[in-house]
Amino acid sequence: MHAASLTDSHGRTLRDLRVSVTDRCNFRCLYCLPETEAAANFYQSRFIKNGAQRIARQWHSAEKILTFEEIERIVRVAVNLGIEKIRLTGGEPLLRQQLEKLVEKIAKIDGVRDLALTTNGFFFAQKAKALRDAGLQRISFSMDSLDRENFKKITGRDSLQEVLDGIDTAQQLGFAPVKVNAVVIKGINDHEIEALAGFAQKKQISFRFIEFMPLDSGRAWQKDLVVRGSDILQRLQKAFRLQPVVSANKSETAKRWSFENSPGAEIGIIAPVSEPFCGHCNRLRLTADGKLRTCLFSVVEQDIRAVVRSNADDAAIANFLQDAVWKKEARHHIGEPGFVQPERTMSCIGG
Ligand code: SAM
Ligand code: SF4
């Protein structure tokens, strides 16, 4: 069926593995894990008529979570099958104790070309040096607003300053480029698009605007809350002199632009809803409780934890990975009649 690689039945070869190290989070972003009064008000006023309902939050118990040794083993086998990029995520990955130990283990695996982390930034300044010393190569922050009150409304935490400090620390430590992601939601932070891009230009950051996807625990996603990538671009082109960045990497999810006369600064637009890139998707996800997901919107998962905990040898783990990947979904069906939102939210999948 397939040689020693991770190839699916649609001809895509997977190179990118996203590893969620915890489903827990210290933020309550209203597009991911809403639990705050602000989120409840926002959702209630708009969606109660649609029967929007919250998924009850229950963190995984400790024994369900993969150990660092189990994660390292799965990553090593996957890298032997052609995975090159590893991104650690969550939940909030910096809530996992001694994450630097896992970073160190993964950085040592022969064949890992890129080791990155996505964080809400709250604990980054504290942990940055240990992570860098352990071999972390790249860092992405999530920051959806530059306005303290709006940041608090979106994330449920009054912590904009900690995130800004984290971004500064990352730049001082030589992470380059530092990436920052913002999910854009109509009526929530779309008025800040130009300000966020201006921040990227000033700080020489790679800024990514992401379309809101139906992966929120409030199940309140609606198409009319999505600000289309093309609309974001139009606005930015009015405000800045932008030049397209041509990339040889076909599986890149972002369309990118650089600023004239601002080397190092860049914006990217990730538009999975209005301009799906499924045909080039080369990603595989491993959840904190050891399930493989071949698509963000998968409604079935493969239990690799059971295999790893059954005394299976590496060849059996490799076979399991290959079989799971072979069945990778052709594409997502967001916005189509009959679309089923996955049971897990982004915080439990690992974005
Ligand atoms: N807690 C970390 C953070 O916020 O960066 C890592 C995990 S978070 C789930 C990873 C990314 O998913 C973040 O950049 C976040 O903005 C994005 N995300 C979460 N829910 C989303 C949604 N419903 N639509 C689009 N992106 C989402
Ligand atoms: Fe937490 Fe990240 Fe989800 Fe926000 S986006 S609730 S920080 S996991």
mmCIF file of N, CA and C in Angstrom, residues 143-267:
data_model
loop_
_atom_site.group_PDB
_atom_site.id
_atom_site.type_symbol
_atom_site.label_atom_id
_atom_site.label_comp_id
_atom_site.label_asym_id
_atom_site.label_seq_id
_atom_site.Cartn_x
_atom_site.Cartn_y
_atom_site.Cartn_z
ATOM 1 N N MET A 143 -2.036 36.287 19.869
ATOM 2 C CA MET A 143 -2.392 37.592 20.440
ATOM 3 C C MET A 143 -3.406 38.245 19.506
ATOM 4 N N ASP A 144 -4.642 38.303 19.968
ATOM 5 C CA ASP A 144 -5.728 38.720 19.084
ATOM 6 C C ASP A 144 -6.077 40.191 19.196
ATOM 7 N N SER A 145 -5.452 40.876 20.144
ATOM 8 C CA SER A 145 -5.796 42.283 20.349
ATOM 9 C C SER A 145 -4.623 43.006 20.985
ATOM 10 N N LEU A 146 -4.521 44.300 20.671
ATOM 11 C CA LEU A 146 -3.503 45.146 21.311
ATOM 12 C C LEU A 146 -4.152 46.085 22.312
ATOM 13 N N ASP A 147 -5.447 45.900 22.502
ATOM 14 C CA ASP A 147 -6.182 46.744 23.427
ATOM 15 C C ASP A 147 -6.436 45.925 24.702
ATOM 16 N N ARG A 148 -5.969 46.457 25.833
ATOM 17 C CA ARG A 148 -6.008 45.666 27.074
ATOM 18 C C ARG A 148 -7.417 45.134 27.387
ATOM 19 N N GLU A 149 -8.418 45.987 27.238
ATOM 20 C CA GLU A 149 -9.788 45.573 27.571
ATOM 21 C C GLU A 149 -10.289 44.515 26.590
ATOM 22 N N ASN A 150 -9.984 44.738 25.315
ATOM 23 C CA ASN A 150 -10.459 43.780 24.315
ATOM 24 C C ASN A 150 -9.726 42.446 24.462
ATOM 25 N N PHE A 151 -8.433 42.523 24.778
ATOM 26 C CA PHE A 151 -7.655 41.300 25.000
ATOM 27 C C PHE A 151 -8.303 40.491 26.126
ATOM 28 N N LYS A 152 -8.688 41.205 27.175
ATOM 29 C CA LYS A 152 -9.300 40.541 28.336
ATOM 30 C C LYS A 152 -10.654 39.918 27.952
ATOM 31 N N LYS A 153 -11.399 40.651 27.149
ATOM 32 C CA LYS A 153 -12.710 40.149 26.724
ATOM 33 C C LYS A 153 -12.543 38.862 25.894
ATOM 34 N N ILE A 154 -11.530 38.855 25.030
ATOM 35 C CA ILE A 154 -11.353 37.709 24.136
ATOM 36 C C ILE A 154 -10.777 36.504 24.871
ATOM 37 N N THR A 155 -9.801 36.736 25.741
ATOM 38 C CA THR A 155 -9.080 35.596 26.347
ATOM 39 C C THR A 155 -9.562 35.254 27.750
ATOM 40 N N GLY A 156 -10.345 36.181 28.340
ATOM 41 C CA GLY A 156 -10.776 35.949 29.721
ATOM 42 C C GLY A 156 -9.700 36.276 30.740
ATOM 43 N N ARG A 157 -8.556 36.785 30.288
ATOM 44 C CA ARG A 157 -7.455 37.101 31.214
ATOM 45 C C ARG A 157 -6.918 38.500 30.921
ATOM 46 N N ASP A 158 -6.611 39.217 31.982
ATOM 47 C CA ASP A 158 -6.070 40.567 31.825
ATOM 48 C C ASP A 158 -4.545 40.466 31.680
ATOM 49 N N SER A 159 -4.095 39.897 30.585
ATOM 50 C CA SER A 159 -2.681 39.503 30.495
ATOM 51 C C SER A 159 -1.980 39.959 29.231
ATOM 52 N N LEU A 160 -2.488 41.025 28.619
ATOM 53 C CA LEU A 160 -1.828 41.496 27.395
ATOM 54 C C LEU A 160 -0.347 41.787 27.648
ATOM 55 N N GLN A 161 -0.041 42.408 28.784
ATOM 56 C CA GLN A 161 1.344 42.811 29.042
ATOM 57 C C GLN A 161 2.278 41.595 29.103
ATOM 58 N N GLU A 162 1.824 40.510 29.731
ATOM 59 C CA GLU A 162 2.663 39.302 29.816
ATOM 60 C C GLU A 162 2.977 38.779 28.417
ATOM 61 N N VAL A 163 1.985 38.840 27.530
ATOM 62 C CA VAL A 163 2.213 38.326 26.167
ATOM 63 C C VAL A 163 3.203 39.231 25.426
ATOM 64 N N LEU A 164 3.030 40.552 25.587
ATOM 65 C CA LEU A 164 3.970 41.481 24.937
ATOM 66 C C LEU A 164 5.381 41.257 25.473
ATOM 67 N N ASP A 165 5.498 41.020 26.783
ATOM 68 C CA ASP A 165 6.818 40.745 27.366
ATOM 69 C C ASP A 165 7.399 39.452 26.795
ATOM 70 N N GLY A 166 6.535 38.460 26.616
ATOM 71 C CA GLY A 166 6.981 37.181 26.056
ATOM 72 C C GLY A 166 7.531 37.370 24.648
ATOM 73 N N ILE A 167 6.841 38.192 23.850
ATOM 74 C CA ILE A 167 7.290 38.445 22.468
ATOM 75 C C ILE A 167 8.657 39.133 22.491
ATOM 76 N N ASP A 168 8.813 40.114 23.374
ATOM 77 C CA ASP A 168 10.117 40.800 23.489
ATOM 78 C C ASP A 168 11.216 39.819 23.891
ATOM 79 N N THR A 169 10.908 38.978 24.863
ATOM 80 C CA THR A 169 11.907 38.001 25.326
ATOM 81 C C THR A 169 12.320 37.080 24.185
ATOM 82 N N ALA A 170 11.342 36.627 23.408
ATOM 83 C CA ALA A 170 11.649 35.719 22.290
ATOM 84 C C ALA A 170 12.599 36.405 21.304
ATOM 85 N N GLN A 171 12.337 37.682 21.038
ATOM 86 C CA GLN A 171 13.219 38.388 20.091
ATOM 87 C C GLN A 171 14.616 38.566 20.680
ATOM 88 N N GLN A 172 14.661 38.883 21.987
ATOM 89 C CA GLN A 172 15.984 39.058 22.620
ATOM 90 C C GLN A 172 16.787 37.754 22.598
ATOM 91 N N LEU A 173 16.086 36.624 22.706
ATOM 92 C CA LEU A 173 16.792 35.342 22.734
ATOM 93 C C LEU A 173 17.164 34.845 21.344
ATOM 94 N N GLY A 174 16.755 35.574 20.338
ATOM 95 C CA GLY A 174 17.185 35.229 18.985
ATOM 96 C C GLY A 174 16.259 34.283 18.239
ATOM 97 N N PHE A 175 15.045 34.060 18.735
ATOM 98 C CA PHE A 175 14.089 33.291 17.928
ATOM 99 C C PHE A 175 13.771 34.137 16.705
ATOM 100 N N ALA A 176 13.931 33.569 15.531
ATOM 101 C CA ALA A 176 13.671 34.372 14.334
ATOM 102 C C ALA A 176 13.146 33.483 13.215
ATOM 103 N N PRO A 177 12.047 33.842 12.567
ATOM 104 C CA PRO A 177 11.234 34.985 12.947
ATOM 105 C C PRO A 177 10.339 34.630 14.129
ATOM 106 N N VAL A 178 9.966 35.625 14.909
ATOM 107 C CA VAL A 178 8.935 35.392 15.928
ATOM 108 C C VAL A 178 7.600 35.539 15.216
ATOM 109 N N LYS A 179 6.723 34.553 15.426
ATOM 110 C CA LYS A 179 5.406 34.626 14.783
ATOM 111 C C LYS A 179 4.347 34.964 15.814
ATOM 112 N N VAL A 180 3.340 35.698 15.369
ATOM 113 C CA VAL A 180 2.192 35.988 16.233
ATOM 114 C C VAL A 180 0.930 35.704 15.418
ATOM 115 N N ASN A 181 -0.004 34.982 16.022
ATOM 116 C CA ASN A 181 -1.259 34.646 15.340
ATOM 117 C C ASN A 181 -2.424 35.392 15.966
ATOM 118 N N ALA A 182 -3.357 35.824 15.128
ATOM 119 C CA ALA A 182 -4.612 36.387 15.639
ATOM 120 C C ALA A 182 -5.770 35.742 14.892
ATOM 121 N N VAL A 183 -6.761 35.259 15.643
ATOM 122 C CA VAL A 183 -8.002 34.792 15.027
ATOM 123 C C VAL A 183 -8.895 36.028 14.895
ATOM 124 N N VAL A 184 -9.381 36.265 13.689
ATOM 125 C CA VAL A 184 -10.186 37.477 13.476
ATOM 126 C C VAL A 184 -11.670 37.107 13.507
ATOM 127 N N ILE A 185 -12.418 37.804 14.346
ATOM 128 C CA ILE A 185 -13.856 37.542 14.469
ATOM 129 C C ILE A 185 -14.620 38.857 14.280
ATOM 130 N N LYS A 186 -15.622 38.774 13.408
ATOM 131 C CA LYS A 186 -16.391 39.982 13.103
ATOM 132 C C LYS A 186 -17.037 40.532 14.369
ATOM 133 N N GLY A 187 -16.895 41.815 14.574
ATOM 134 C CA GLY A 187 -17.528 42.456 15.728
ATOM 135 C C GLY A 187 -16.740 42.301 17.009
ATOM 136 N N ILE A 188 -15.655 41.561 16.971
ATOM 137 C CA ILE A 188 -14.851 41.366 18.180
ATOM 138 C C ILE A 188 -13.493 42.062 18.040
ATOM 139 N N ASN A 189 -12.735 41.692 17.033
ATOM 140 C CA ASN A 189 -11.412 42.321 16.893
ATOM 141 C C ASN A 189 -11.093 42.726 15.459
ATOM 142 N N ASP A 190 -12.097 42.686 14.583
ATOM 143 C CA ASP A 190 -11.784 43.040 13.189
ATOM 144 C C ASP A 190 -11.425 44.519 13.040
ATOM 145 N N HIS A 191 -11.827 45.359 14.004
ATOM 146 C CA HIS A 191 -11.445 46.778 13.933
ATOM 147 C C HIS A 191 -9.952 46.967 14.238
ATOM 148 N N GLU A 192 -9.291 45.902 14.693
ATOM 149 C CA GLU A 192 -7.877 46.029 15.071
ATOM 150 C C GLU A 192 -6.906 45.501 14.003
ATOM 151 N N ILE A 193 -7.434 45.076 12.880
ATOM 152 C CA ILE A 193 -6.577 44.432 11.863
ATOM 153 C C ILE A 193 -5.385 45.318 11.485
ATOM 154 N N GLU A 194 -5.643 46.591 11.200
ATOM 155 C CA GLU A 194 -4.547 47.487 10.777
ATOM 156 C C GLU A 194 -3.559 47.703 11.923
ATOM 157 N N ALA A 195 -4.084 47.841 13.145
ATOM 158 C CA ALA A 195 -3.197 48.076 14.301
ATOM 159 C C ALA A 195 -2.297 46.858 14.532
ATOM 160 N N LEU A 196 -2.849 45.665 14.368
ATOM 161 C CA LEU A 196 -2.056 44.449 14.568
ATOM 162 C C LEU A 196 -0.960 44.345 13.496
ATOM 163 N N ALA A 197 -1.321 44.688 12.270
ATOM 164 C CA ALA A 197 -0.305 44.660 11.195
ATOM 165 C C ALA A 197 0.760 45.730 11.446
ATOM 166 N N GLY A 198 0.340 46.879 11.954
ATOM 167 C CA GLY A 198 1.293 47.950 12.278
ATOM 168 C C GLY A 198 2.269 47.500 13.358
ATOM 169 N N PHE A 199 1.756 46.734 14.307
ATOM 170 C CA PHE A 199 2.610 46.179 15.368
ATOM 171 C C PHE A 199 3.655 45.243 14.753
ATOM 172 N N ALA A 200 3.207 44.412 13.815
ATOM 173 C CA ALA A 200 4.134 43.483 13.144
ATOM 174 C C ALA A 200 5.229 44.255 12.427
ATOM 175 N N GLN A 201 4.827 45.337 11.766
ATOM 176 C CA GLN A 201 5.800 46.126 11.001
ATOM 177 C C GLN A 201 6.816 46.767 11.941
ATOM 178 N N LYS A 202 6.305 47.327 13.021
ATOM 179 C CA LYS A 202 7.185 48.039 13.953
ATOM 180 C C LYS A 202 8.143 47.078 14.651
ATOM 181 N N LYS A 203 7.629 45.906 15.031
ATOM 182 C CA LYS A 203 8.443 44.975 15.827
ATOM 183 C C LYS A 203 9.188 43.955 14.977
ATOM 184 N N GLN A 204 9.016 44.018 13.663
ATOM 185 C CA GLN A 204 9.654 43.056 12.752
ATOM 186 C C GLN A 204 9.233 41.624 13.084
ATOM 187 N N ILE A 205 7.951 41.458 13.038
ATOM 188 C CA ILE A 205 7.346 40.172 13.407
ATOM 189 C C ILE A 205 6.636 39.587 12.191
ATOM 190 N N SER A 206 6.483 38.276 12.205
ATOM 191 C CA SER A 206 5.691 37.591 11.193
ATOM 192 C C SER A 206 4.290 37.434 11.767
ATOM 193 N N PHE A 207 3.351 38.181 11.255
ATOM 194 C CA PHE A 207 2.015 38.171 11.863
ATOM 195 C C PHE A 207 1.050 37.382 10.987
ATOM 196 N N ARG A 208 0.257 36.486 11.615
ATOM 197 C CA ARG A 208 -0.693 35.668 10.858
ATOM 198 C C ARG A 208 -2.126 35.981 11.276
ATOM 199 N N PHE A 209 -2.950 36.333 10.310
ATOM 200 C CA PHE A 209 -4.379 36.513 10.564
ATOM 201 C C PHE A 209 -5.078 35.204 10.181
ATOM 202 N N ILE A 210 -5.860 34.677 11.119
ATOM 203 C CA ILE A 210 -6.478 33.358 10.895
ATOM 204 C C ILE A 210 -8.002 33.488 10.887
ATOM 205 N N GLU A 211 -8.639 32.847 9.917
ATOM 206 C CA GLU A 211 -10.109 32.830 9.911
ATOM 207 C C GLU A 211 -10.629 31.972 11.056
ATOM 208 N N PHE A 212 -11.713 32.427 11.638
ATOM 209 C CA PHE A 212 -12.388 31.718 12.739
ATOM 210 C C PHE A 212 -12.958 30.397 12.204
ATOM 211 N N MET A 213 -12.603 29.295 12.863
ATOM 212 C CA MET A 213 -13.077 27.975 12.412
ATOM 213 C C MET A 213 -14.055 27.385 13.437
ATOM 214 N N PRO A 214 -14.935 26.499 13.001
ATOM 215 C CA PRO A 214 -15.918 25.905 13.920
ATOM 216 C C PRO A 214 -15.277 24.839 14.812
ATOM 217 N N LEU A 215 -14.472 25.299 15.742
ATOM 218 C CA LEU A 215 -13.800 24.387 16.670
ATOM 219 C C LEU A 215 -13.894 24.940 18.089
ATOM 220 N N ASP A 216 -14.875 25.765 18.312
ATOM 221 C CA ASP A 216 -15.056 26.413 19.612
ATOM 222 C C ASP A 216 -15.928 25.561 20.519
ATOM 223 N N SER A 217 -15.640 25.622 21.830
ATOM 224 C CA SER A 217 -16.423 24.783 22.738
ATOM 225 C C SER A 217 -17.834 25.341 22.925
ATOM 226 N N GLY A 218 -18.069 26.609 22.519
ATOM 227 C CA GLY A 218 -19.409 27.171 22.618
ATOM 228 C C GLY A 218 -20.314 26.690 21.487
ATOM 229 N N ARG A 219 -19.720 26.049 20.492
ATOM 230 C CA ARG A 219 -20.475 25.604 19.306
ATOM 231 C C ARG A 219 -21.304 26.746 18.741
ATOM 232 N N ALA A 220 -20.716 27.904 18.747
ATOM 233 C CA ALA A 220 -21.433 29.101 18.348
ATOM 234 C C ALA A 220 -20.940 29.649 17.019
ATOM 235 N N TRP A 221 -20.003 28.938 16.419
ATOM 236 C CA TRP A 221 -19.442 29.409 15.146
ATOM 237 C C TRP A 221 -20.549 29.615 14.123
ATOM 238 N N GLN A 222 -20.462 30.688 13.383
ATOM 239 C CA GLN A 222 -21.356 30.919 12.248
ATOM 240 C C GLN A 222 -20.549 31.547 11.145
ATOM 241 N N LYS A 223 -20.933 31.245 9.929
ATOM 242 C CA LYS A 223 -20.150 31.752 8.804
ATOM 243 C C LYS A 223 -20.066 33.271 8.809
ATOM 244 N N ASP A 224 -21.152 33.932 9.252
ATOM 245 C CA ASP A 224 -21.106 35.395 9.168
ATOM 246 C C ASP A 224 -20.232 36.038 10.251
ATOM 247 N N LEU A 225 -19.633 35.232 11.099
ATOM 248 C CA LEU A 225 -18.651 35.767 12.049
ATOM 249 C C LEU A 225 -17.238 35.721 11.480
ATOM 250 N N VAL A 226 -17.099 35.015 10.354
ATOM 251 C CA VAL A 226 -15.774 34.856 9.748
ATOM 252 C C VAL A 226 -15.452 36.094 8.920
ATOM 253 N N VAL A 227 -14.302 36.680 9.155
ATOM 254 C CA VAL A 227 -13.843 37.768 8.285
ATOM 255 C C VAL A 227 -12.982 37.094 7.223
ATOM 256 N N ARG A 228 -13.400 37.183 5.993
ATOM 257 C CA ARG A 228 -12.717 36.456 4.919
ATOM 258 C C ARG A 228 -11.297 36.963 4.737
ATOM 259 N N GLY A 229 -10.405 36.023 4.462
ATOM 260 C CA GLY A 229 -9.010 36.391 4.239
ATOM 261 C C GLY A 229 -8.869 37.469 3.175
ATOM 262 N N SER A 230 -9.689 37.384 2.113
ATOM 263 C CA SER A 230 -9.580 38.364 1.024
ATOM 264 C C SER A 230 -9.965 39.770 1.523
ATOM 265 N N ASP A 231 -10.917 39.831 2.454
ATOM 266 C CA ASP A 231 -11.303 41.148 3.005
ATOM 267 C C ASP A 231 -10.189 41.706 3.892
ATOM 268 N N ILE A 232 -9.545 40.817 4.651
ATOM 269 C CA ILE A 232 -8.427 41.261 5.502
ATOM 270 C C ILE A 232 -7.332 41.838 4.611
ATOM 271 N N LEU A 233 -7.036 41.115 3.539
ATOM 272 C CA LEU A 233 -5.968 41.554 2.650
ATOM 273 C C LEU A 233 -6.287 42.908 2.016
ATOM 274 N N GLN A 234 -7.530 43.048 1.561
ATOM 275 C CA GLN A 234 -7.928 44.319 0.931
ATOM 276 C C GLN A 234 -7.704 45.495 1.876
ATOM 277 N N ARG A 235 -8.099 45.296 3.109
ATOM 278 C CA ARG A 235 -7.917 46.380 4.091
ATOM 279 C C ARG A 235 -6.436 46.670 4.325
ATOM 280 N N LEU A 236 -5.657 45.611 4.430
ATOM 281 C CA LEU A 236 -4.224 45.820 4.702
ATOM 282 C C LEU A 236 -3.527 46.471 3.508
ATOM 283 N N GLN A 237 -3.998 46.111 2.313
ATOM 284 C CA GLN A 237 -3.371 46.713 1.127
ATOM 285 C C GLN A 237 -3.672 48.209 1.018
ATOM 286 N N LYS A 238 -4.800 48.609 1.586
ATOM 287 C CA LYS A 238 -5.113 50.049 1.612
ATOM 288 C C LYS A 238 -4.220 50.772 2.608
ATOM 289 N N ALA A 239 -3.873 50.093 3.697
ATOM 290 C CA ALA A 239 -3.151 50.769 4.786
ATOM 291 C C ALA A 239 -1.631 50.670 4.658
ATOM 292 N N PHE A 240 -1.137 49.641 3.948
ATOM 293 C CA PHE A 240 0.320 49.405 3.895
ATOM 294 C C PHE A 240 0.733 49.108 2.460
ATOM 295 N N ARG A 241 2.018 49.330 2.176
ATOM 296 C CA ARG A 241 2.559 48.916 0.875
ATOM 297 C C ARG A 241 3.095 47.501 1.049
ATOM 298 N N LEU A 242 2.376 46.543 0.457
ATOM 299 C CA LEU A 242 2.704 45.128 0.674
ATOM 300 C C LEU A 242 3.171 44.474 -0.620
ATOM 301 N N GLN A 243 4.109 43.545 -0.471
ATOM 302 C CA GLN A 243 4.567 42.796 -1.644
ATOM 303 C C GLN A 243 4.413 41.307 -1.371
ATOM 304 N N PRO A 244 3.870 40.551 -2.342
ATOM 305 C CA PRO A 244 3.687 39.116 -2.081
ATOM 306 C C PRO A 244 5.023 38.408 -1.874
ATOM 307 N N VAL A 245 5.032 37.465 -0.939
ATOM 308 C CA VAL A 245 6.224 36.641 -0.713
ATOM 309 C C VAL A 245 5.969 35.319 -1.418
ATOM 310 N N VAL A 246 6.838 34.976 -2.350
ATOM 311 C CA VAL A 246 6.642 33.730 -3.088
ATOM 312 C C VAL A 246 7.360 32.616 -2.326
ATOM 313 N N SER A 247 6.620 31.538 -2.069
ATOM 314 C CA SER A 247 7.217 30.444 -1.315
ATOM 315 C C SER A 247 7.252 29.188 -2.165
ATOM 316 N N ALA A 248 8.359 28.446 -2.019
ATOM 317 C CA ALA A 248 8.478 27.192 -2.772
ATOM 318 C C ALA A 248 7.697 26.080 -2.068
ATOM 319 N N ASN A 249 7.337 26.339 -0.804
ATOM 320 C CA ASN A 249 6.679 25.315 0.001
ATOM 321 C C ASN A 249 5.178 25.285 -0.288
ATOM 322 N N LYS A 250 4.755 24.263 -1.046
ATOM 323 C CA LYS A 250 3.362 24.186 -1.494
ATOM 324 C C LYS A 250 2.388 23.938 -0.353
ATOM 325 N N SER A 251 2.873 23.309 0.723
ATOM 326 C CA SER A 251 1.943 22.951 1.797
ATOM 327 C C SER A 251 1.805 24.068 2.835
ATOM 328 N N GLU A 252 2.402 25.206 2.540
ATOM 329 C CA GLU A 252 2.276 26.334 3.460
ATOM 330 C C GLU A 252 0.809 26.777 3.528
ATOM 331 N N THR A 253 0.325 27.026 4.749
ATOM 332 C CA THR A 253 -1.093 27.371 4.889
ATOM 333 C C THR A 253 -1.332 28.868 4.708
ATOM 334 N N ALA A 254 -0.283 29.674 4.943
ATOM 335 C CA ALA A 254 -0.472 31.128 4.883
ATOM 336 C C ALA A 254 -0.080 31.681 3.526
ATOM 337 N N LYS A 255 -0.874 32.640 3.038
ATOM 338 C CA LYS A 255 -0.419 33.463 1.907
ATOM 339 C C LYS A 255 0.264 34.657 2.531
ATOM 340 N N ARG A 256 1.481 34.960 2.058
ATOM 341 C CA ARG A 256 2.319 35.903 2.803
ATOM 342 C C ARG A 256 2.641 37.175 2.022
ATOM 343 N N TRP A 257 2.805 38.266 2.762
ATOM 344 C CA TRP A 257 3.193 39.553 2.183
ATOM 345 C C TRP A 257 4.249 40.208 3.055
ATOM 346 N N SER A 258 5.221 40.841 2.418
ATOM 347 C CA SER A 258 6.200 41.603 3.204
ATOM 348 C C SER A 258 5.852 43.088 3.076
ATOM 349 N N PHE A 259 6.360 43.879 4.012
ATOM 350 C CA PHE A 259 6.140 45.326 3.993
ATOM 351 C C PHE A 259 7.298 45.969 3.226
ATOM 352 N N GLU A 260 6.953 46.943 2.404
ATOM 353 C CA GLU A 260 8.022 47.662 1.709
ATOM 354 C C GLU A 260 8.886 48.385 2.753
ATOM 355 N N ASN A 261 10.169 48.283 2.640
ATOM 356 C CA ASN A 261 11.126 48.970 3.529
ATOM 357 C C ASN A 261 11.053 48.549 4.991
ATOM 358 N N SER A 262 10.522 47.364 5.282
ATOM 359 C CA SER A 262 10.518 46.889 6.671
ATOM 360 C C SER A 262 11.009 45.441 6.702
ATOM 361 N N PRO A 263 12.309 45.242 6.516
ATOM 362 C CA PRO A 263 12.807 43.872 6.464
ATOM 363 C C PRO A 263 12.516 43.144 7.773
ATOM 364 N N GLY A 264 12.180 41.878 7.659
ATOM 365 C CA GLY A 264 11.915 41.093 8.864
ATOM 366 C C GLY A 264 10.445 41.074 9.236
ATOM 367 N N ALA A 265 9.701 42.073 8.783
ATOM 368 C CA ALA A 265 8.272 42.099 9.109
ATOM 369 C C ALA A 265 7.484 41.471 7.968
ATOM 370 N N GLU A 266 6.412 40.790 8.334
ATOM 371 C CA GLU A 266 5.641 40.082 7.310
ATOM 372 C C GLU A 266 4.225 39.873 7.825
ATOM 373 N N ILE A 267 3.262 39.809 6.919
ATOM 374 C CA ILE A 267 1.949 39.332 7.341
ATOM 375 C C ILE A 267 1.584 38.098 6.510
#
